[in-house]
Structures are given as structure tokens and as C-alpha cells.
Tab-separated table of C-alpha atoms in Angstrom:
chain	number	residue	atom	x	y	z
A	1	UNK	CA	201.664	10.228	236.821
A	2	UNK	CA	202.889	13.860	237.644
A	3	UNK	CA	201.825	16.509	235.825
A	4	UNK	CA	204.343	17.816	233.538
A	5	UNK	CA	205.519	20.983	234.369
A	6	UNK	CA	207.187	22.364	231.724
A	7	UNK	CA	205.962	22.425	228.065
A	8	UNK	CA	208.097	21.601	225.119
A	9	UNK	CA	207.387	23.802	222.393
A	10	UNK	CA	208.459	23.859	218.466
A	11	UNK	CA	207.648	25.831	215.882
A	12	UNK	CA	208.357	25.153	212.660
A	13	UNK	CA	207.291	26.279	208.737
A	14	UNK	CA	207.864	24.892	205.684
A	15	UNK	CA	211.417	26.709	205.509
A	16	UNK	CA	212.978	26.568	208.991
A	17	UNK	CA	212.485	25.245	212.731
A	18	UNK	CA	211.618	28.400	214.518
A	19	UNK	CA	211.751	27.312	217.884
A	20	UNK	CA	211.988	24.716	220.191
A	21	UNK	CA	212.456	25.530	223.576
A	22	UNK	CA	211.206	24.603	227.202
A	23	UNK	CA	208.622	27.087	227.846
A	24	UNK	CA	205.999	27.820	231.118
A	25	UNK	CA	202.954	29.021	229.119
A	26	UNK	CA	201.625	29.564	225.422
A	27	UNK	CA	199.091	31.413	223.696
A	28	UNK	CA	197.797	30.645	220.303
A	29	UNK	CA	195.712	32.078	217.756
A	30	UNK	CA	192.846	29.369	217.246
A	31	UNK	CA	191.175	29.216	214.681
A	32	UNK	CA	187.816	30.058	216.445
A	33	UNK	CA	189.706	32.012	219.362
A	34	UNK	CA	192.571	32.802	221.357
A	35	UNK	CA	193.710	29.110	223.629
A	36	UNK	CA	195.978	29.238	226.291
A	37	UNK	CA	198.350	26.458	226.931
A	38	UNK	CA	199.516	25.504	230.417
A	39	UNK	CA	201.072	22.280	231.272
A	40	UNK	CA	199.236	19.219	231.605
A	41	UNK	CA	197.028	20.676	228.720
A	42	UNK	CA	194.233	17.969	227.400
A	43	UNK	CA	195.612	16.641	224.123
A	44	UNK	CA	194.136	18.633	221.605
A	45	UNK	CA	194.097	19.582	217.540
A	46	UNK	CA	193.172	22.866	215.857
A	47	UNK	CA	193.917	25.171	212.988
A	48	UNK	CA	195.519	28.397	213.761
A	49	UNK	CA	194.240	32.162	211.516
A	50	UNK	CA	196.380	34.680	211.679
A	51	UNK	CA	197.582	36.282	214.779
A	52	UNK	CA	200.000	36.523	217.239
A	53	UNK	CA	201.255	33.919	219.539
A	54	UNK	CA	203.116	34.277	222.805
A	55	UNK	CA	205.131	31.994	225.017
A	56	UNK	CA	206.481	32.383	228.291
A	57	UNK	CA	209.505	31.602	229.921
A	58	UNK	CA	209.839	32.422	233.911
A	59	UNK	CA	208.811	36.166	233.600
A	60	UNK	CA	209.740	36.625	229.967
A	61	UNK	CA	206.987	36.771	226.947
A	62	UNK	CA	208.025	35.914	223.327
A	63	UNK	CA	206.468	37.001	220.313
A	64	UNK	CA	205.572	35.621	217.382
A	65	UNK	CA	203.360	36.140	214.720
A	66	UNK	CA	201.632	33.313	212.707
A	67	UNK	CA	199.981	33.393	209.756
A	68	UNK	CA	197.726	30.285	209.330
A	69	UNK	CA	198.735	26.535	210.519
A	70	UNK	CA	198.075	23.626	212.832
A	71	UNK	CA	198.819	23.056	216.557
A	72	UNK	CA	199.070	19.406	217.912
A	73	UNK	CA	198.910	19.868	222.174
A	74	UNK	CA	199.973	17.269	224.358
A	75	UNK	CA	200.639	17.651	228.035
A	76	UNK	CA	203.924	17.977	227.971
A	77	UNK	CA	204.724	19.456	224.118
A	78	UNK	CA	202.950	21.765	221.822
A	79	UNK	CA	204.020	21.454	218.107
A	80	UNK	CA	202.847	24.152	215.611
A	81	UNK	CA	203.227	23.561	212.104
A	82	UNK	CA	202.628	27.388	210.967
A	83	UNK	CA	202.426	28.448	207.248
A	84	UNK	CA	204.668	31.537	207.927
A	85	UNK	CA	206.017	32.599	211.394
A	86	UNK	CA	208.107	35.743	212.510
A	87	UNK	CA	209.676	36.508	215.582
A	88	UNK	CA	208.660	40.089	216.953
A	89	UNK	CA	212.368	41.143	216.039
A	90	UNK	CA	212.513	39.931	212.698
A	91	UNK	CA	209.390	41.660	211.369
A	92	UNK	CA	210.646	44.534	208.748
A	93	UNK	CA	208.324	47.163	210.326
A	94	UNK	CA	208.294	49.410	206.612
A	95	UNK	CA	207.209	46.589	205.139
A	96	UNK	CA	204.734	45.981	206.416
A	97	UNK	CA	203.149	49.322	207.235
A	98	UNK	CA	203.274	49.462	203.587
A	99	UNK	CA	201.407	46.539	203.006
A	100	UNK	CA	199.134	47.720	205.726
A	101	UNK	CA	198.396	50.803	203.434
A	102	UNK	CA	197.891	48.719	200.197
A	103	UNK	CA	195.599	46.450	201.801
A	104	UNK	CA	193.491	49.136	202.999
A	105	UNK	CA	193.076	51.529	200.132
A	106	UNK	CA	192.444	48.388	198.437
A	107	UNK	CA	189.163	47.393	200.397
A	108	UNK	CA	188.198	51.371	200.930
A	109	UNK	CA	188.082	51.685	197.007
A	110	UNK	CA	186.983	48.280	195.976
A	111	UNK	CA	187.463	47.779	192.594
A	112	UNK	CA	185.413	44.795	190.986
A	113	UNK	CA	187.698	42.617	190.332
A	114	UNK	CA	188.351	42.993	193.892
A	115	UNK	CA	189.392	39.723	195.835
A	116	UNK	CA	187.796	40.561	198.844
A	117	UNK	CA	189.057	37.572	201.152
A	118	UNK	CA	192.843	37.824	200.051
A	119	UNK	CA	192.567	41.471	200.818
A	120	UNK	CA	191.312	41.028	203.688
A	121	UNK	CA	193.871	38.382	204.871
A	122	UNK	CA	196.412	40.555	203.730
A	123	UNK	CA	195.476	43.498	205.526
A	124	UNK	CA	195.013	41.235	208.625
A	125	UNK	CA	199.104	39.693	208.340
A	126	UNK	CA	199.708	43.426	208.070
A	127	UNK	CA	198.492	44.611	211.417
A	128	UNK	CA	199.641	41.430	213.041
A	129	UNK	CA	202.862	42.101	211.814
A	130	UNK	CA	203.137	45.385	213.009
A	131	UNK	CA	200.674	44.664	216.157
A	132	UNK	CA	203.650	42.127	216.824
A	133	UNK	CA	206.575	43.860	216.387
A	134	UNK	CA	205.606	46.745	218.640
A	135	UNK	CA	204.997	44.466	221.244
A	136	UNK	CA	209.055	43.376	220.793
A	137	UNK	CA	210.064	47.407	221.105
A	138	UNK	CA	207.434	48.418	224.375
A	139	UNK	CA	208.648	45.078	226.339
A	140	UNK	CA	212.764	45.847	227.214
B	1	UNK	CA	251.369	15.277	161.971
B	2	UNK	CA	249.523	18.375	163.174
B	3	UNK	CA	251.790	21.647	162.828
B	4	UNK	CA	253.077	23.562	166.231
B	5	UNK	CA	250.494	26.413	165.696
B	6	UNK	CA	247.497	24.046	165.491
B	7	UNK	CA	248.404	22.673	168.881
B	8	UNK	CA	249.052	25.723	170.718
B	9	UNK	CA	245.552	26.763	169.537
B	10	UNK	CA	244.137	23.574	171.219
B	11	UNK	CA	245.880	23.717	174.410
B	12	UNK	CA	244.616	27.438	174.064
B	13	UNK	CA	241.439	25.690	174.059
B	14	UNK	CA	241.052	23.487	176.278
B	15	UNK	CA	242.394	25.732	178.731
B	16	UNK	CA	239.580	28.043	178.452
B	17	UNK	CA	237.286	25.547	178.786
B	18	UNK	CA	239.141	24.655	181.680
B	19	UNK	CA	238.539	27.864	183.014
B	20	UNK	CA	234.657	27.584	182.959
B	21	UNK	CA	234.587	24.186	184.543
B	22	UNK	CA	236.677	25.671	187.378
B	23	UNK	CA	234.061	28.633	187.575
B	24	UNK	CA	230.919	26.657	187.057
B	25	UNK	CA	232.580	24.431	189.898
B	26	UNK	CA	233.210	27.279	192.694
B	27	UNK	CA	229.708	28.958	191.821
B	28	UNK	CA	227.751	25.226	192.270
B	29	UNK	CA	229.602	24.798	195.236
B	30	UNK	CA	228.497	28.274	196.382
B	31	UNK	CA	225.278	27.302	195.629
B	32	UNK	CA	225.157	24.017	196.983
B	33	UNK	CA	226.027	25.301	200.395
B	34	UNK	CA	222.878	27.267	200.373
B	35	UNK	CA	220.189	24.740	199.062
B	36	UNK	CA	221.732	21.972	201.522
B	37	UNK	CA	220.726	24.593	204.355
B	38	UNK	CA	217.447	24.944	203.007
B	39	UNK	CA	216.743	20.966	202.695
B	40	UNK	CA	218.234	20.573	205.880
B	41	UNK	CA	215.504	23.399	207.500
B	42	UNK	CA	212.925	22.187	205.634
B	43	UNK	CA	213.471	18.245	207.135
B	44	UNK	CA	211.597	19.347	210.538
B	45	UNK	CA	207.776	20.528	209.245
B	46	UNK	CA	207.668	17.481	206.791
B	47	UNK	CA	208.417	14.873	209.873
B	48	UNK	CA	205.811	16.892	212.481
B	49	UNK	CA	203.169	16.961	209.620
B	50	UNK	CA	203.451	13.311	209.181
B	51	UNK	CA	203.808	12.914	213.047
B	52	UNK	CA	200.623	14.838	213.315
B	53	UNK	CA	198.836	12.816	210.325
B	54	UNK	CA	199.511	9.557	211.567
B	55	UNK	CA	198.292	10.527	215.291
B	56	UNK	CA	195.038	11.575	213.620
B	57	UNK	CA	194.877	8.429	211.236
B	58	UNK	CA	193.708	6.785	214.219
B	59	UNK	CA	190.878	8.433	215.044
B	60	UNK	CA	189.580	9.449	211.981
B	61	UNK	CA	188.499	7.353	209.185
B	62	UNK	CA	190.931	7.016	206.401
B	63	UNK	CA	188.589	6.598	203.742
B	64	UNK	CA	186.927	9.241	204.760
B	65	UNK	CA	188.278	11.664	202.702
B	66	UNK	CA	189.077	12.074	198.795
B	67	UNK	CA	192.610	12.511	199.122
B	68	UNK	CA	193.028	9.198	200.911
B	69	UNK	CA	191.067	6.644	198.443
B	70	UNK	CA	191.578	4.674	195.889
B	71	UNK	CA	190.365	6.520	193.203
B	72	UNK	CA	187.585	4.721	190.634
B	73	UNK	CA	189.504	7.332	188.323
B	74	UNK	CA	188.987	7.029	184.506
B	75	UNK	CA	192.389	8.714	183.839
B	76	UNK	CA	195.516	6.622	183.879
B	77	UNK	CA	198.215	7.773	186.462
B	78	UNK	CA	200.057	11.026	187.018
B	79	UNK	CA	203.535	11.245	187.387
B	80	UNK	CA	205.795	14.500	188.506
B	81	UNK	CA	208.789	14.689	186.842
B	82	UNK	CA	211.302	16.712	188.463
B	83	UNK	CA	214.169	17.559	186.717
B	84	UNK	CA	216.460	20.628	186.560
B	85	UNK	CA	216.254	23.481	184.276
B	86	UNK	CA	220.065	22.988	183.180
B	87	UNK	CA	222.770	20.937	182.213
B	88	UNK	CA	226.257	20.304	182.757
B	89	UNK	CA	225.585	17.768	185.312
B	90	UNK	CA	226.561	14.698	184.567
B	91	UNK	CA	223.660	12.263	184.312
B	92	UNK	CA	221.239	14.178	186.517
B	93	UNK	CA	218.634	14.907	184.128
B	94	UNK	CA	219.328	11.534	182.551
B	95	UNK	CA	218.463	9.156	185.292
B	96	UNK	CA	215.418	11.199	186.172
B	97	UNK	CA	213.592	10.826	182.894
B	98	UNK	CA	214.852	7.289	182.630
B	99	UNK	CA	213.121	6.319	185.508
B	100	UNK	CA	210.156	8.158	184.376
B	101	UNK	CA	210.208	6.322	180.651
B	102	UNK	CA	210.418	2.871	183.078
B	103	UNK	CA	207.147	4.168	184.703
B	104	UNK	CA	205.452	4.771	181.998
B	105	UNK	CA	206.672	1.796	179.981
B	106	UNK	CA	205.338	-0.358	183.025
B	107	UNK	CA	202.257	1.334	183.565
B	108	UNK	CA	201.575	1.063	179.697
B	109	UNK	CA	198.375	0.057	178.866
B	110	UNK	CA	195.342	2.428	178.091
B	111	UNK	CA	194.409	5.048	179.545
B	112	UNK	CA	197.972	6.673	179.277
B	113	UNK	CA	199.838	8.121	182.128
B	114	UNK	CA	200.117	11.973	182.367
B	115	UNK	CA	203.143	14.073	182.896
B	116	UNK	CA	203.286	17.209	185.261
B	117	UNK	CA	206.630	18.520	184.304
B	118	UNK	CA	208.951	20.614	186.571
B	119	UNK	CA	212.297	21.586	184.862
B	120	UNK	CA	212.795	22.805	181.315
B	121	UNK	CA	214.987	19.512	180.505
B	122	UNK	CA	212.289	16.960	181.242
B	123	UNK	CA	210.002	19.298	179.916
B	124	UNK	CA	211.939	19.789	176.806
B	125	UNK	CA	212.420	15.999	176.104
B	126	UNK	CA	208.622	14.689	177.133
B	127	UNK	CA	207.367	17.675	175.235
B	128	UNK	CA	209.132	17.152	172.103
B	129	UNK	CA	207.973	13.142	171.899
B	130	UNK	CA	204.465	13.823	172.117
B	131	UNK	CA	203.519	12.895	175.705
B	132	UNK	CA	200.268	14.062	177.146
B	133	UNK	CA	201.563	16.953	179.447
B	134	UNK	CA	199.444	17.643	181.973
B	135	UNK	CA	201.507	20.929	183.444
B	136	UNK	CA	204.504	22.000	183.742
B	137	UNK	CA	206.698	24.863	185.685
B	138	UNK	CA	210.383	25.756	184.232
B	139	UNK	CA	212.260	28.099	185.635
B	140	UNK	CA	211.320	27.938	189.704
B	141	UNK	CA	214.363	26.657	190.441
B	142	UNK	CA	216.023	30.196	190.757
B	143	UNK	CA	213.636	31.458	193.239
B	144	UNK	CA	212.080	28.853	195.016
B	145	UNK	CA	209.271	29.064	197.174
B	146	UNK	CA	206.673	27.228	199.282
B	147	UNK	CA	204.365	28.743	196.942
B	148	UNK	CA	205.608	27.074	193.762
B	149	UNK	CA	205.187	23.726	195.459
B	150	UNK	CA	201.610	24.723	196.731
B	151	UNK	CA	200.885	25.270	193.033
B	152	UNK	CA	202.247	22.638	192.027
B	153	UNK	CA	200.429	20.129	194.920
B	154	UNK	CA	196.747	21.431	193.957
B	155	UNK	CA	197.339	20.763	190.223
B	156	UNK	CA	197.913	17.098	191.295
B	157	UNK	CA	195.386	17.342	193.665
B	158	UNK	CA	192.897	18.722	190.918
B	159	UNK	CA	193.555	16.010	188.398
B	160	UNK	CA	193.378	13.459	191.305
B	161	UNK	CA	190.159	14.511	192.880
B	162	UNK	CA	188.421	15.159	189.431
B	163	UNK	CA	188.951	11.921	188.635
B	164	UNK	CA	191.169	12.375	185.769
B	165	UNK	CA	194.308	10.548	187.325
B	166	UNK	CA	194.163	7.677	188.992
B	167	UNK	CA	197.431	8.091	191.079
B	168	UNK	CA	199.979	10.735	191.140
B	169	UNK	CA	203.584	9.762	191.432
B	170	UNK	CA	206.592	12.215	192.444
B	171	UNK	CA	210.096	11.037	190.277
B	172	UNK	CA	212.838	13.140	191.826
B	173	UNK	CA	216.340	13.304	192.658
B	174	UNK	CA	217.149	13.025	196.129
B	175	UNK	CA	219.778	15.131	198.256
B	176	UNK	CA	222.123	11.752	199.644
B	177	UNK	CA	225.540	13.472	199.951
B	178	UNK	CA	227.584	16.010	197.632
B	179	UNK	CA	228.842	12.609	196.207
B	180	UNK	CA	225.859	11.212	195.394
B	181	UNK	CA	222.561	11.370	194.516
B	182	UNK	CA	219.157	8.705	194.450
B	183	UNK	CA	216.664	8.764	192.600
B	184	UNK	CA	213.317	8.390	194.020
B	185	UNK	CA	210.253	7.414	192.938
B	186	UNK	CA	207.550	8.416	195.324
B	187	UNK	CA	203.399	7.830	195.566
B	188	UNK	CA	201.905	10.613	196.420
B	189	UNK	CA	198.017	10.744	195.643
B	190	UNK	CA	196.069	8.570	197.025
B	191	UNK	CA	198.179	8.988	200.525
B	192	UNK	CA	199.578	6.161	201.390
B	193	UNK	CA	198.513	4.584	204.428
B	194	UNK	CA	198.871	5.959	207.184
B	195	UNK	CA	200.865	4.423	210.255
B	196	UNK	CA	198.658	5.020	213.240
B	197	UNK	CA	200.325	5.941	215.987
B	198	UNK	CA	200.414	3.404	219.068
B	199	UNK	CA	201.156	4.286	222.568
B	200	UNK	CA	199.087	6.423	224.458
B	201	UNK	CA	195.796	6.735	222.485
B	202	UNK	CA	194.613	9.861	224.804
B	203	UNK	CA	191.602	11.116	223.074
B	204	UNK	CA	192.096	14.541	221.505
B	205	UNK	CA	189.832	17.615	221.453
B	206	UNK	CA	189.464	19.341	218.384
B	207	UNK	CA	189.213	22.581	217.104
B	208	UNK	CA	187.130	22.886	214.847
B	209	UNK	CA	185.526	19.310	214.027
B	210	UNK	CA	188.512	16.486	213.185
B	211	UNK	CA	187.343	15.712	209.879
B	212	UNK	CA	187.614	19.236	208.984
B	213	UNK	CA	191.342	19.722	210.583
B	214	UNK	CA	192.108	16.501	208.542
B	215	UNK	CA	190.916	18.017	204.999
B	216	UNK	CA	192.561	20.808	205.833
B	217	UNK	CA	195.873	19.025	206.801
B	218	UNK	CA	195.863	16.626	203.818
B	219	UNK	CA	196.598	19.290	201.073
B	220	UNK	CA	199.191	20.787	203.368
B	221	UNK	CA	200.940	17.649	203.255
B	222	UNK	CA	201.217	16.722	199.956
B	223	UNK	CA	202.339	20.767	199.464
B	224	UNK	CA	204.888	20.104	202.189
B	225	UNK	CA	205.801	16.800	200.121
B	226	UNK	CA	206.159	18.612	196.684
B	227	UNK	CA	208.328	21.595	198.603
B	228	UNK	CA	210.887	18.953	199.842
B	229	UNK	CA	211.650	16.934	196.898
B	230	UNK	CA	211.965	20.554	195.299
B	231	UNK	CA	214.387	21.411	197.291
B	232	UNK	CA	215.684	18.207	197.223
B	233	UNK	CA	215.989	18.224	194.099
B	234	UNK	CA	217.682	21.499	193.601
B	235	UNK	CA	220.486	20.395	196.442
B	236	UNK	CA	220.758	17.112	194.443
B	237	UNK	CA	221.504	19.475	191.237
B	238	UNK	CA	224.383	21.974	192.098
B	239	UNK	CA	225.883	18.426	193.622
B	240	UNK	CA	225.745	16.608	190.785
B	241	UNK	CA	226.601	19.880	188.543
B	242	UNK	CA	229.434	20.354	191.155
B	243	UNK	CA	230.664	16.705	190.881
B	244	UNK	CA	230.744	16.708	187.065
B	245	UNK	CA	232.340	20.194	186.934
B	246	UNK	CA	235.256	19.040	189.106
B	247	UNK	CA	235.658	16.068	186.943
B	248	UNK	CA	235.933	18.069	183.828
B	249	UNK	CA	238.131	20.300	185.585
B	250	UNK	CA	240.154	17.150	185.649
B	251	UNK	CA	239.873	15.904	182.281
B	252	UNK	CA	240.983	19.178	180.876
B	253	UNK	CA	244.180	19.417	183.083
B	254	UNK	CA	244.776	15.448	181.856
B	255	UNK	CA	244.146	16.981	178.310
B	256	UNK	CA	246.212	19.542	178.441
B	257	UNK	CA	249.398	17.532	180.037
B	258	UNK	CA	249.047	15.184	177.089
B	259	UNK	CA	248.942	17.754	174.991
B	260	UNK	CA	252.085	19.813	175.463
B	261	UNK	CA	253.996	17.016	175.878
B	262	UNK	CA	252.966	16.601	172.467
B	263	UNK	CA	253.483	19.597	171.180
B	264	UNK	CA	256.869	19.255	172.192
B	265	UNK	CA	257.703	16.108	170.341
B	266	UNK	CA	256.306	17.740	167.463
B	267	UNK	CA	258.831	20.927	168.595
B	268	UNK	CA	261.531	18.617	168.688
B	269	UNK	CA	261.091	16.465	165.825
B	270	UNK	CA	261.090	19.836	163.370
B	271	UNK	CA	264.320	21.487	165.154
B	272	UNK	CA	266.296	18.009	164.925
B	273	UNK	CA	264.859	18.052	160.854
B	274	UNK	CA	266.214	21.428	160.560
B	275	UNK	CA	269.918	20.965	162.127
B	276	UNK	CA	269.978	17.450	159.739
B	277	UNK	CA	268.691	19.607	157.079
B	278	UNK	CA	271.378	22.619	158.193
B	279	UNK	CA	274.167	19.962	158.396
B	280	UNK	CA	273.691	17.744	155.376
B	281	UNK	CA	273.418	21.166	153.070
B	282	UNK	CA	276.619	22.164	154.890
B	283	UNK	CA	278.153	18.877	153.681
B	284	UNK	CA	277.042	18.470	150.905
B	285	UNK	CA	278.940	21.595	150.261
């Protein structure tokens, strides 16, 4: 059998279907580090953290940002079943600077009934968020 | 025989109430538009998950985990009884909780089934007959989010893995068509077996170990399976709501036609009394 050479990707939340779209290469925020995804990929499982993924199409990267979730690869289609996801151009920028700032005076000044971890994970959407959403404005 | 004033004041009436059947119609249409959008997005994660949970259910062992056994609970079952948080639409609420009394009445015996309540009618009418209430959430309906199902999901999953339900059932209505609406009656703790997937059985890597994807997965699911038949739910609601809106609508107009043609018999009958009155005192003359 001939390899596949084209990946079918979809990603979809709870509230939508994000995308799904023929794409040449993906990047995904594993759980225990960054995968890339090429076609003919070994069928595999993992949990996504937060973090950004890309895919490619000919010479043209996509960005999205993910915030937790599951990826099922196959050689031929990659389905990711995210908790949120945001395309680069739909992330509202304020927002989440100002999240970014919560976040952080929140774990510089710990208070003690500080929840460490969801501060943490907050602070860490934040600056994927906005990590992402440059990424959409330098590319043009 | 009713006097001319009385019966303007009812056609005055009905005709208002008219009025806010029309209204209530148009805004539950409005409405309707947008949860049916939401259902319809929401359709695509619930099929992967399962897609993805059934491809695993091969390779991993289904009794393996908590969420997938038959529980040696002590507690009777659980059952989620969705319902809205409003009226004035039709038999909605109605068929909901009669389903749910036929649950209970069939699981019957000792110990005695739980409720988890969503919706302030179901809550309202379990609540005041002395059920054992379990939870309950009024007022999501408004705002809905994935959140409010993930709440919603670990409660049952907390009652199911502590051993103090047995099962955990999901009574709903579900989104058919702006016509119509089914009521479902759903299992959803222990999860039901799981199709293995045939075809290709290439064997996966994962990241990290399987059984941990799959106990992280599981939860997600039955979240993912609250979430829909919430939103389900709420699409099946302005339907209904719309349905029996326009049907009142209807009525009233009905009403109002019999009404005025009524009115002016009535109108008739006391002008034709008069002139015989008029004449006879003219002749009598």
C-alpha cells in the first residue's frame, strides 16, 4: 500500500468543528512534548497540555491554540478532540493580556488560599494565547 | 345572556393574551434558531470521542477501569432528570418526569433510586414529593456551558465511583425536528459496552501509557454526553415552547372569531328589542 500523502485533519471541541481540512504537516502539543505529524504517521494516542498547534498546507502554517485534549493519529487522518481551541485570528489579544496579568500577580503574591495549579494553567492559556496570536500578525 | 360590555372586555382579553403567545412565539423561534446551531456543532466531538473510545476498547481492558464496571454499589440507581426551567410548552416538562416516575416505579424496590435534577420544573415537582435528591442545577439553561455539564458529569461520576449509585441514567428530551420531540432515556454510568472497532487493528503507540489516556478519556465522555443532551434538551424546549405558542396563538384567534360573532347576536338581539319596544309604545299610543 502507498503511503498516504496527504493528512486529513479535524479539530473539533465540545462546541464546534474547528477544522477539517487536507493538510501536509502538523504539530501538536503532547502531553510530554511537542510531536510532529507527517503522513504515513504510526497510529498513535496521546493527551494534548496546553499549547499551540500548527498545520501546514503547501507553504502556508496555521495556528491554533489548544488548551488540553486528545489526538487519535492514523496515517492518513489526525483527529483532535481539544477542550478549547482558537484560531490565531480569533484570539481577543486584550483579553488575554489581561488574564496574563491576573495570573501573574496572582502567583508573584501568593495568597494562601492560593490554587497554585489553576493559576498556573491559567497563566499558561494566557501566553499561549497571546504567543499564538502574534504568530497570526508577524506571518502575512 | 351576558351584557355587550362583558363581552367586549373578553375579546379585550383574549386578545392580549393573544398578543403574548404571538411574542413568546417569535422570541422561541429566535431562540430556537440558535440552540439548533449549537446541537448541530456540538454532534461532531461526541461521534470522534466515541470513535476514539471504541478504537481503544480493543486494546485495553474494559474492566479495567471504574467507570466501565458493574458496580457492587450499595446505593440504588441514579437517574438525571433533565427538564426545563419554564413552562408554556406544551407537555415538555410533562413527559420528562413521567418517564422518570416509570423509572423509578420499575426500579422500585429498596435501596431507592436517586435524583440529580437539572431544571427548576423537575426540580420543583421531585422536590416537593419527598424524593431523595441527590443534586440539582436550575437556572443553566440561560447560559450554557461545557462547564455546567462537566459539573454535572463528575457529580454522577462521584456517586457512581463511591459506590453510592449503582447506575446513573440520563432522562432527557431529545432535539428530533421543530415538530417534534423524543424522549430519551439513556445509561450512562457504568459505560455501556463498548463496540470495538474491526478493520485494521494497527497497533497504536501511546502517549503517555493507554490505561492512563483511557481514564482520562472516560470522564470526558460522559461530560461530552451530559453537554449534548443539555443542549439537546434546550433545542427540544424553545421547539416545543414554540409549537405550543403557535397553537395558542391559534386558539385565541378561534376564540376571538367565536366571540364577536357573539357579541353581535347579543348586539342584535337588544337593538331588534328596542325598535319592538319603540314600535309597540308607539302603538299602543
Amino acid at each position: 500500500m502507498a503511503l498516504p500523502t496527504r493528512l486529513l485533519l479535524e479539530i473539533v471541541t465540545p462546541d464546534r468543528a474547528l477544522v477539517r481540512e487536507e493538510v501536509d504537516e502538523i504539530q501538536l502539543p503532547g502531553a510530554e512534548g511537542y510531536l510532529g505529524v507527517l503522513p504515513g504517521h504510526t497510529p498513535l494516542l496521546a493527551t494534548l497540555k496546553v499549547g499551540e498547534l500548527w498545520y501546514r498546507i503547501g507553504q502556508e502554517r496555521h495556528h491554533v491554540a489548544i488548551v488540553g485534549g486528545f489526538v487519535e493519529v492514523l496515517p492518513d487522518r489526525v483527529t483532535v478532540l481539544a477542550h478549547i481551541a482558537e484560531r490565531a485570528h480569533e484570539i481577543d489579544v486584550a483579553r488575554a493580556d489581561a488574564a496574563r496579568k491576573r495570573a501573574e500577580e496572582r502567583l508573584a503574591r501568593p495568597s494562601a488560599d492560593l490554587d497554585f495549579e489553576r493559576a498556573r494553567i491559567a497563566l499558561m492559556k494566557a501566553l499561549i494565547r497571546l504567543q499564538v496570536a502574534t504568530r497570526a500578525r508577524t506571518r502575512v | 345572556m351576558p351584557s355587550l360590555l362583558d363581552l367586549r372586555r373578553r375579546i379585550r382579553a383574549v386578545k392580549s393574551t393573544q398578543q403574548i403567545t404571538k411574542a413568546m412565539k417569535m422570541i422561541a423561534a429566535s431562540r430556537l434558531k440558535r440552540a439548533q446551531e449549537r446541537v448541530v456543532a456540538a454532534r461532531p466531538y461526541a461521534r470522534r470521542m466515541l470513535q476514539v473510545l471504541n478504537s481503544l476498547a480493543a486494546r485495553v481492558d474494559p474492566e479495567s477501569h471504574p467507570l466501565l464496571r458493574t458496580g457492587k454499589a450499595a446505593g440504588g440507581p441514579l437517574l438525571i432528570v433533565i427538564t426545563a426551567d419554564r413552562g408554556l410548552c406544551g407537555s415538555f416538562n410533562a413527559n420528562v418526569i413521567k418517564t422518570a416516575g416509570q423509572f423509578i416505579a420499575g426500579e422500585g424496590r429498596a435501596p431507592e433510586t436517586g435524583l440529580g435534577l437539572i431544571g427548576r420544573k423537575g426540580r420543583d415537582f421531585f422536590r416537593r414529593r419527598g424524593f431523595e435528591v441527590r443534586f440539582e442545577q436550575v437556572g443553566i439553561f440561560q447560559r450554557l456551558t461545557y462547564g455546567h455539564a462537566a459539573a454535572i458529569a463528575n457529580a454522577a461520576i462521584d456517586e457512581f465511583t463511591s459506590g453510592r449509585a449503582s447506575t446513573v441514567h440520563v432522562v432527557y428530551n431529545e432535539f428530533k425536528s421543530v415538530m417534534a420531540q423524543r424522549i430519551v432515556l439513556e445509561q450512562l454510568l457504568p459505560i455501556p459496552r463498548l463496540e470495538a472497532a474491526g478493520g485494521p487493528a494497527a497497533e497504536y503507540l501511546y502517549e503517555p501509557a493507554a490505561d492512563e489516556i483511557f481514564s482520562d478519556l472516560l470522564p470526558r465522555h460522559v461530560q461530552a454526553q451530559v453537554y449534548r443532551a443539555l443542549l439537546e434538551s434546550n433545542a427540544a424546549f424553545f421547539a416545543a415552547q414554540m409549537t405550543a405558542m403557535d397553537a395558542a396563538t391559534r386558539n385565541s384567534s378561534e376564540m376571538i372569531d367565536s366571540l364577536t360573532l357573539y357579541m353581535n347576536k347579543v348586539r342584535q338581539a337588544a337593538i331588534t328589542r328596542e325598535i319592538i319596544e319603540v314600535v309597540s309604545g308607539a302603538a299602543a299610543t
